[in-house]
C-alpha cells in the first residue's frame, strides 16, 4: 500500500507491523499504546487525517482483503487482524 505511514521506532523489530487507524478511535489508540508498551517498531496511518488518495488506497486494500471498513486494522507480517483483539495480537507477535 503506497501511503505515507508514520514510523515509530522500537527495540523489537522481528515483525513488519502496520496499523490502519483513526485519530480519535479509542481502540486504535489502545493498539498504538500496546505496540509502544512492548517497545515494538511499527508504522501507522491515521486514515481520517490522510489525503483523499490515501483514503482511497486504504479502502481498496480493505475491500481486496474482504475486510469491513472498520478500525483498527493490525497487520503483523501476513496476519491481518480487524479490530483491537489483544490476545490475537499478542499471539501473532509470538509467531516467528
Short mmCIF file of C-alpha atoms in Angstrom, two decimals:
data_model
loop_
_atom_site.label_atom_id
_atom_site.label_comp_id
_atom_site.label_asym_id
_atom_site.label_seq_id
_atom_site.Cartn_x
_atom_site.Cartn_y
_atom_site.Cartn_z
CA UNK A 1 0.00 0.00 0.00
CA UNK A 2 1.61 3.20 -1.17
CA UNK A 3 0.67 5.72 1.54
CA UNK A 4 2.65 7.95 3.90
CA UNK A 5 2.95 5.96 7.09
CA UNK A 6 4.22 7.39 10.36
CA UNK A 7 7.13 5.31 11.63
CA UNK A 8 7.55 4.55 15.34
CA UNK A 9 10.89 3.13 16.45
CA UNK A 10 11.18 0.26 18.88
CA UNK A 11 13.78 -2.27 20.01
CA UNK A 12 11.61 -5.18 18.86
CA UNK A 13 11.78 -5.39 15.07
CA UNK A 14 11.25 -9.08 14.29
CA UNK A 15 7.95 -8.39 12.51
CA UNK A 16 6.70 -5.98 9.87
CA UNK A 17 3.80 -4.26 11.61
CA UNK A 18 1.37 -1.79 10.11
CA UNK A 19 -1.64 -0.24 11.81
CA UNK A 20 -4.52 1.36 9.93
CA UNK A 21 -6.17 3.64 12.47
CA UNK A 22 -8.37 6.65 13.08
CA UNK A 23 -7.06 9.53 15.17
CA UNK A 24 -9.99 9.65 17.62
CA UNK A 25 -10.71 5.92 17.84
CA UNK A 26 -10.21 4.54 21.35
CA UNK A 27 -9.39 1.02 20.18
CA UNK A 28 -6.91 2.45 17.66
CA UNK A 29 -5.21 4.38 20.46
CA UNK A 30 -5.04 1.18 22.53
CA UNK A 31 -3.39 -0.67 19.63
CA UNK A 32 -0.71 2.03 19.33
CA UNK A 33 -0.19 2.04 23.11
CA UNK A 34 0.27 -1.74 23.10
CA UNK A 35 2.98 -1.53 20.44
CA UNK A 36 4.75 1.25 22.34
CA UNK A 37 4.43 -0.57 25.67
CA UNK A 38 6.00 -3.67 24.11
CA UNK A 39 8.68 -1.45 22.52
CA UNK A 40 7.82 -2.74 19.05
CA UNK A 41 8.73 -0.94 15.84
CA UNK A 42 5.65 -0.22 13.71
CA UNK A 43 4.17 2.01 11.05
CA UNK A 44 0.71 3.53 11.13
CA UNK A 45 -1.58 5.89 9.31
CA UNK A 46 -4.50 7.80 10.79
CA UNK A 47 -6.80 7.35 7.83
CA UNK A 48 -9.08 10.24 8.84
CA UNK A 49 -6.10 12.61 8.62
CA UNK A 50 -4.78 11.23 5.33
CA UNK A 51 -5.21 12.58 1.82
CA UNK A 52 -8.17 11.63 -0.34
CA UNK A 53 -5.89 9.41 -2.45
CA UNK A 54 -4.52 7.63 0.64
CA UNK A 55 -8.07 7.06 1.91
CA UNK A 56 -8.95 5.54 -1.46
CA UNK A 57 -5.93 3.21 -1.31
CA UNK A 58 -6.72 2.09 2.25
CA UNK A 59 -10.37 1.49 1.35
CA UNK A 60 -9.33 -0.52 -1.71
CA UNK A 61 -6.90 -2.58 0.39
CA UNK A 62 -9.67 -3.42 2.86
CA UNK A 63 -12.02 -4.38 0.01
CA UNK A 64 -9.33 -6.55 -1.59
CA UNK A 65 -8.88 -8.36 1.74
CA UNK A 66 -12.65 -8.76 2.20
CA UNK A 67 -12.46 -6.73 5.41
CA UNK A 68 -15.10 -4.35 6.73
CA UNK A 69 -14.38 -0.63 6.76
CA UNK A 70 -13.66 -0.63 10.50
CA UNK A 71 -10.64 0.28 12.55
CA UNK A 72 -8.08 -0.52 13.77
CA UNK A 73 -6.65 -2.96 11.27
CA UNK A 74 -3.41 -4.50 12.54
CA UNK A 75 -1.14 -6.19 10.01
CA UNK A 76 1.61 -8.36 11.51
CA UNK A 77 3.67 -9.84 8.69
CA UNK A 78 0.98 -11.70 6.69
CA UNK A 79 -1.59 -11.81 9.52
CA UNK A 80 -4.42 -9.27 9.33
CA UNK A 81 -6.42 -8.56 12.48
CA UNK A 82 -9.54 -6.44 12.15
CA UNK A 83 -10.37 -4.72 15.43
CA UNK A 84 -8.45 -4.46 18.68
CA UNK A 85 -8.17 -8.02 19.97
CA UNK A 86 -5.20 -8.03 22.32
CA UNK A 87 -4.92 -11.81 22.74
CA UNK A 88 -4.91 -12.33 18.98
CA UNK A 89 -2.35 -9.55 18.52
CA UNK A 90 -0.05 -11.00 21.19
CA UNK A 91 -0.41 -14.47 19.67
CA UNK A 92 0.57 -13.15 16.23
CA UNK A 93 3.58 -11.37 17.75
CA UNK A 94 4.77 -14.64 19.32
CA UNK A 95 4.90 -16.35 15.90
CA UNK A 96 8.27 -16.11 14.20
#
